[in-house]
PDB file of C-alpha atoms in Angstrom:
ATOM      1  CA  MET O   1       0.298  -0.239  -0.285  1.00 52.00           C
ATOM      2  CA  SER O   2       0.797   3.624   0.052  1.00 69.00           C
ATOM      3  CA  HIS O   3       1.074   6.133   2.747  1.00 84.00           C
ATOM      4  CA  LEU O   4      -1.121   8.155   1.583  1.00 91.00           C
ATOM      5  CA  VAL O   5      -3.944   5.525   0.177  1.00 95.00           C
ATOM      6  CA  ALA O   6      -4.898   1.956   1.744  1.00 96.00           C
ATOM      7  CA  VAL O   7      -7.202  -0.533   0.952  1.00 97.00           C
ATOM      8  CA  THR O   8      -9.659  -2.619   3.290  1.00 98.00           C
ATOM      9  CA  PRO O   9      -9.622  -6.247   2.721  1.00 98.00           C
ATOM     10  CA  ALA O  10     -13.240  -5.777   1.485  1.00 98.00           C
ATOM     11  CA  ALA O  11     -12.165  -3.318  -0.996  1.00 98.00           C
ATOM     12  CA  ALA O  12      -9.090  -5.475  -2.330  1.00 98.00           C
ATOM     13  CA  GLU O  13     -11.752  -8.353  -2.838  1.00 98.00           C
ATOM     14  CA  LEU O  14     -13.464  -6.229  -4.947  1.00 98.00           C
ATOM     15  CA  ILE O  15     -10.345  -4.854  -6.958  1.00 98.00           C
ATOM     16  CA  ARG O  16      -9.666  -8.544  -7.906  1.00 99.00           C
ATOM     17  CA  SER O  17     -13.141  -9.837  -9.038  1.00 98.00           C
ATOM     18  CA  LEU O  18     -13.479  -6.278 -11.116  1.00 98.00           C
ATOM     19  CA  ARG O  19      -9.881  -6.522 -12.266  1.00 98.00           C
ATOM     20  CA  GLY O  20     -10.674  -9.858 -13.408  1.00 98.00           C
ATOM     21  CA  GLN O  21     -13.374  -8.845 -15.483  1.00 97.00           C
ATOM     22  CA  HIS O  22     -12.244  -5.558 -16.606  1.00 97.00           C
ATOM     23  CA  GLY O  23      -8.683  -6.138 -16.855  1.00 98.00           C
ATOM     24  CA  PRO O  24      -6.682  -2.823 -14.870  1.00 98.00           C
ATOM     25  CA  LEU O  25      -8.029  -0.566 -13.168  1.00 98.00           C
ATOM     26  CA  MET O  26      -7.664   2.977 -11.948  1.00 98.00           C
ATOM     27  CA  PHE O  27      -9.315   5.462  -9.284  1.00 96.00           C
ATOM     28  CA  HIS O  28     -10.191   8.859  -9.555  1.00 95.00           C
ATOM     29  CA  GLN O  29     -11.079  11.087  -6.678  1.00 91.00           C
ATOM     30  CA  SER O  30     -13.019  14.472  -7.836  1.00 75.00           C
ATOM     31  CA  GLY O  31     -14.339  17.393  -5.670  1.00 69.00           C
ATOM     32  CA  GLY O  32     -17.620  16.556  -7.256  1.00 61.00           C
ATOM     33  CA  CYS O  33     -20.661  17.682  -5.844  1.00 54.00           C
ATOM     34  CA  CYS O  34     -22.528  14.446  -5.566  1.00 55.00           C
ATOM     35  CA  ASP O  35     -20.599  12.274  -3.834  1.00 55.00           C
ATOM     36  CA  GLY O  36     -17.204  13.889  -2.364  1.00 60.00           C
ATOM     37  CA  SER O  37     -16.505  10.435  -1.025  1.00 72.00           C
ATOM     38  CA  ALA O  38     -17.191   8.049  -3.144  1.00 87.00           C
ATOM     39  CA  PRO O  39     -13.679   7.218  -5.627  1.00 93.00           C
ATOM     40  CA  MET O  40     -14.810   6.293  -8.739  1.00 94.00           C
ATOM     41  CA  CYS O  41     -13.356   3.001 -10.889  1.00 96.00           C
ATOM     42  CA  TYR O  42     -12.636   2.596 -14.152  1.00 96.00           C
ATOM     43  CA  PRO O  43     -10.680   0.946 -16.181  1.00 98.00           C
ATOM     44  CA  ALA O  44      -7.017   2.114 -16.261  1.00 97.00           C
ATOM     45  CA  GLY O  45      -6.551   4.665 -19.161  1.00 90.00           C
ATOM     46  CA  GLU O  46     -10.436   4.964 -19.557  1.00 93.00           C
ATOM     47  CA  PHE O  47     -10.815   8.631 -17.230  1.00 92.00           C
ATOM     48  CA  ARG O  48      -8.801  11.181 -18.680  1.00 92.00           C
ATOM     49  CA  THR O  49      -6.915  13.147 -16.046  1.00 93.00           C
ATOM     50  CA  GLY O  50      -5.666  16.318 -16.592  1.00 92.00           C
ATOM     51  CA  SER O  51      -3.702  19.375 -15.333  1.00 93.00           C
ATOM     52  CA  SER O  52      -5.740  19.442 -11.931  1.00 92.00           C
ATOM     53  CA  ASP O  53      -4.656  15.972 -11.051  1.00 94.00           C
ATOM     54  CA  ILE O  54      -2.141  14.394  -9.530  1.00 94.00           C
ATOM     55  CA  ARG O  55      -1.753   9.680  -8.493  1.00 95.00           C
ATOM     56  CA  LEU O  56      -1.116  10.061  -5.152  1.00 94.00           C
ATOM     57  CA  ALA O  57      -0.791   6.235  -5.359  1.00 95.00           C
ATOM     58  CA  ALA O  58       0.282   3.234  -7.183  1.00 96.00           C
ATOM     59  CA  LEU O  59      -1.805   0.906  -5.196  1.00 97.00           C
ATOM     60  CA  MET O  60      -0.418  -3.046  -5.162  1.00 97.00           C
ATOM     61  CA  VAL O  61      -3.054  -4.565  -4.427  1.00 97.00           C
ATOM     62  CA  ASP O  62      -2.694  -8.680  -3.857  1.00 97.00           C
ATOM     63  CA  GLY O  63      -3.658 -10.805  -6.725  1.00 97.00           C
ATOM     64  CA  VAL O  64      -3.506  -7.967  -9.022  1.00 98.00           C
ATOM     65  CA  PRO O  65      -0.988  -8.301 -11.349  1.00 97.00           C
ATOM     66  CA  GLU O  66      -0.446  -4.546 -12.278  1.00 98.00           C
ATOM     67  CA  PRO O  67      -0.661  -1.118  -9.767  1.00 98.00           C
ATOM     68  CA  VAL O  68      -3.763   0.673  -9.855  1.00 98.00           C
ATOM     69  CA  GLU O  69      -3.518   4.109  -9.779  1.00 97.00           C
ATOM     70  CA  PHE O  70      -5.248   5.916  -7.589  1.00 97.00           C
ATOM     71  CA  TRP O  71      -5.872   9.811  -8.833  1.00 96.00           C
ATOM     72  CA  ILE O  72      -6.981  13.072  -7.286  1.00 94.00           C
ATOM     73  CA  SER O  73      -8.045  16.082  -8.041  1.00 91.00           C
ATOM     74  CA  ARG O  74      -5.613  18.824  -6.794  1.00 91.00           C
ATOM     75  CA  ALA O  75      -8.447  21.155  -5.087  1.00 89.00           C
ATOM     76  CA  GLN O  76      -9.749  18.051  -3.285  1.00 89.00           C
ATOM     77  CA  TRP O  77      -6.326  16.921  -2.312  1.00 90.00           C
ATOM     78  CA  ASP O  78      -6.047  20.790  -1.014  1.00 90.00           C
ATOM     79  CA  ARG O  79      -8.746  20.045   1.453  1.00 89.00           C
ATOM     80  CA  TRP O  80      -7.723  16.296   2.249  1.00 88.00           C
ATOM     81  CA  GLN O  81      -3.588  16.988   2.281  1.00 89.00           C
ATOM     82  CA  HIS O  82      -3.764  16.221   6.348  1.00 91.00           C
ATOM     83  CA  THR O  83      -5.146  12.864   6.086  1.00 91.00           C
ATOM     84  CA  THR O  84      -4.361   9.024   5.061  1.00 91.00           C
ATOM     85  CA  LEU O  85      -7.106   7.857   2.566  1.00 94.00           C
ATOM     86  CA  THR O  86      -8.779   4.408   2.885  1.00 96.00           C
ATOM     87  CA  ILE O  87     -10.871   2.685  -0.090  1.00 96.00           C
ATOM     88  CA  ASP O  88     -13.366   1.166   2.006  1.00 97.00           C
ATOM     89  CA  VAL O  89     -16.543  -0.974   0.359  1.00 96.00           C
ATOM     90  CA  VAL O  90     -20.466  -0.865   1.455  1.00 95.00           C
ATOM     91  CA  PRO O  91     -23.428  -1.937   0.454  1.00 94.00           C
ATOM     92  CA  GLY O  92     -25.300   0.725  -2.356  1.00 88.00           C
ATOM     93  CA  ARG O  93     -25.541   1.101  -5.493  1.00 82.00           C
ATOM     94  CA  GLY O  94     -22.088   3.075  -6.791  1.00 71.00           C
ATOM     95  CA  SER O  95     -22.645   5.459  -9.497  1.00 72.00           C
ATOM     96  CA  GLY O  96     -23.561   4.543 -13.269  1.00 72.00           C
ATOM     97  CA  PHE O  97     -20.022   5.081 -14.322  1.00 86.00           C
ATOM     98  CA  SER O  98     -17.704   3.694 -11.608  1.00 92.00           C
ATOM     99  CA  LEU O  99     -17.462  -0.733 -12.535  1.00 94.00           C
ATOM    100  CA  GLU O 100     -19.071  -1.801  -9.243  1.00 94.00           C
ATOM    101  CA  ALA O 101     -22.345   0.096  -9.518  1.00 90.00           C
ATOM    102  CA  PRO O 102     -24.021  -3.547 -11.027  1.00 90.00           C
ATOM    103  CA  GLU O 103     -22.458  -5.134  -7.704  1.00 91.00           C
ATOM    104  CA  GLY O 104     -24.751  -4.321  -5.563  1.00 91.00           C
ATOM    105  CA  LEU O 105     -21.301  -2.696  -3.466  1.00 93.00           C
ATOM    106  CA  ARG O 106     -20.213   0.773  -3.906  1.00 93.00           C
ATOM    107  CA  PHE O 107     -16.438   2.390  -3.081  1.00 94.00           C
ATOM    108  CA  LEU O 108     -16.234   4.416  -0.288  1.00 93.00           C
ATOM    109  CA  LEU O 109     -13.252   6.572   1.115  1.00 93.00           C
ATOM    110  CA  ARG O 110     -12.677   7.018   4.488  1.00 93.00           C
ATOM    111  CA  SER O 111     -10.044   9.446   6.093  1.00 90.00           C
ATOM    112  CA  THR O 112      -8.292   9.706   9.221  1.00 91.00           C
ATOM    113  CA  LEU O 113      -6.205  12.447  10.035  1.00 91.00           C
ATOM    114  CA  ALA O 114      -2.572  11.953   9.659  1.00 81.00           C
ATOM    115  CA  ARG O 115       1.087  13.748  10.374  1.00 67.00           C
ATOM    116  CA  ARG O 116       3.136  13.784   7.648  1.00 57.00           C
ATOM    117  CA  THR O 117       6.158  16.156   6.950  1.00 55.00           C
ATOM    118  CA  ASN O 118       4.944  16.827   3.254  1.00 55.00           C
ATOM    119  CA  ASP O 119       2.194  17.544   2.002  1.00 51.00           C
ATOM    120  CA  LEU O 120       2.359  16.020  -1.859  1.00 54.00           C
ATOM    121  CA  PRO O 121       2.806  12.712  -2.796  1.00 55.00           C
ATOM    122  CA  ASP O 122       6.787  11.833  -2.742  1.00 52.00           C
ATOM    123  CA  GLU O 123       6.778  12.504  -6.813  1.00 51.00           C
ATOM    124  CA  PRO O 124       3.096  13.772  -7.620  1.00 52.00           C
ATOM    125  CA  ARG O 125       2.364  12.873 -11.282  1.00 58.00           C
ATOM    126  CA  GLN O 126       1.451  15.153 -13.787  1.00 57.00           C
ATOM    127  CA  PRO O 127      -0.716  13.112 -16.833  1.00 56.00           C
TER     128      PRO O 127
END
């Protein structure tokens, strides 16, 4: 895992399942108005990141052969930079565009206060 983003066992299980169905995956967390705590899961490269996005982590999930990139809008990261983020799964309907939508589950981002000496990822990556 990353020191900025973690994955619960339930989320890892769903990621493995979605990886088997859709191939390599990515997450994007926007600061959108509707559900700011729901990271969206896409096939890798399907969501086009822009200059206002940063890659927080390349997550290593057991059973997934490649890293799962986690992107966030810079504006959202500015608000959450004092936290450690954890991708979790809860029952419910995901967003229509996120891959877990038909599974009866949805990804949820939980945050906890963290102490860090830097505010950005070790190697922030612009698209």
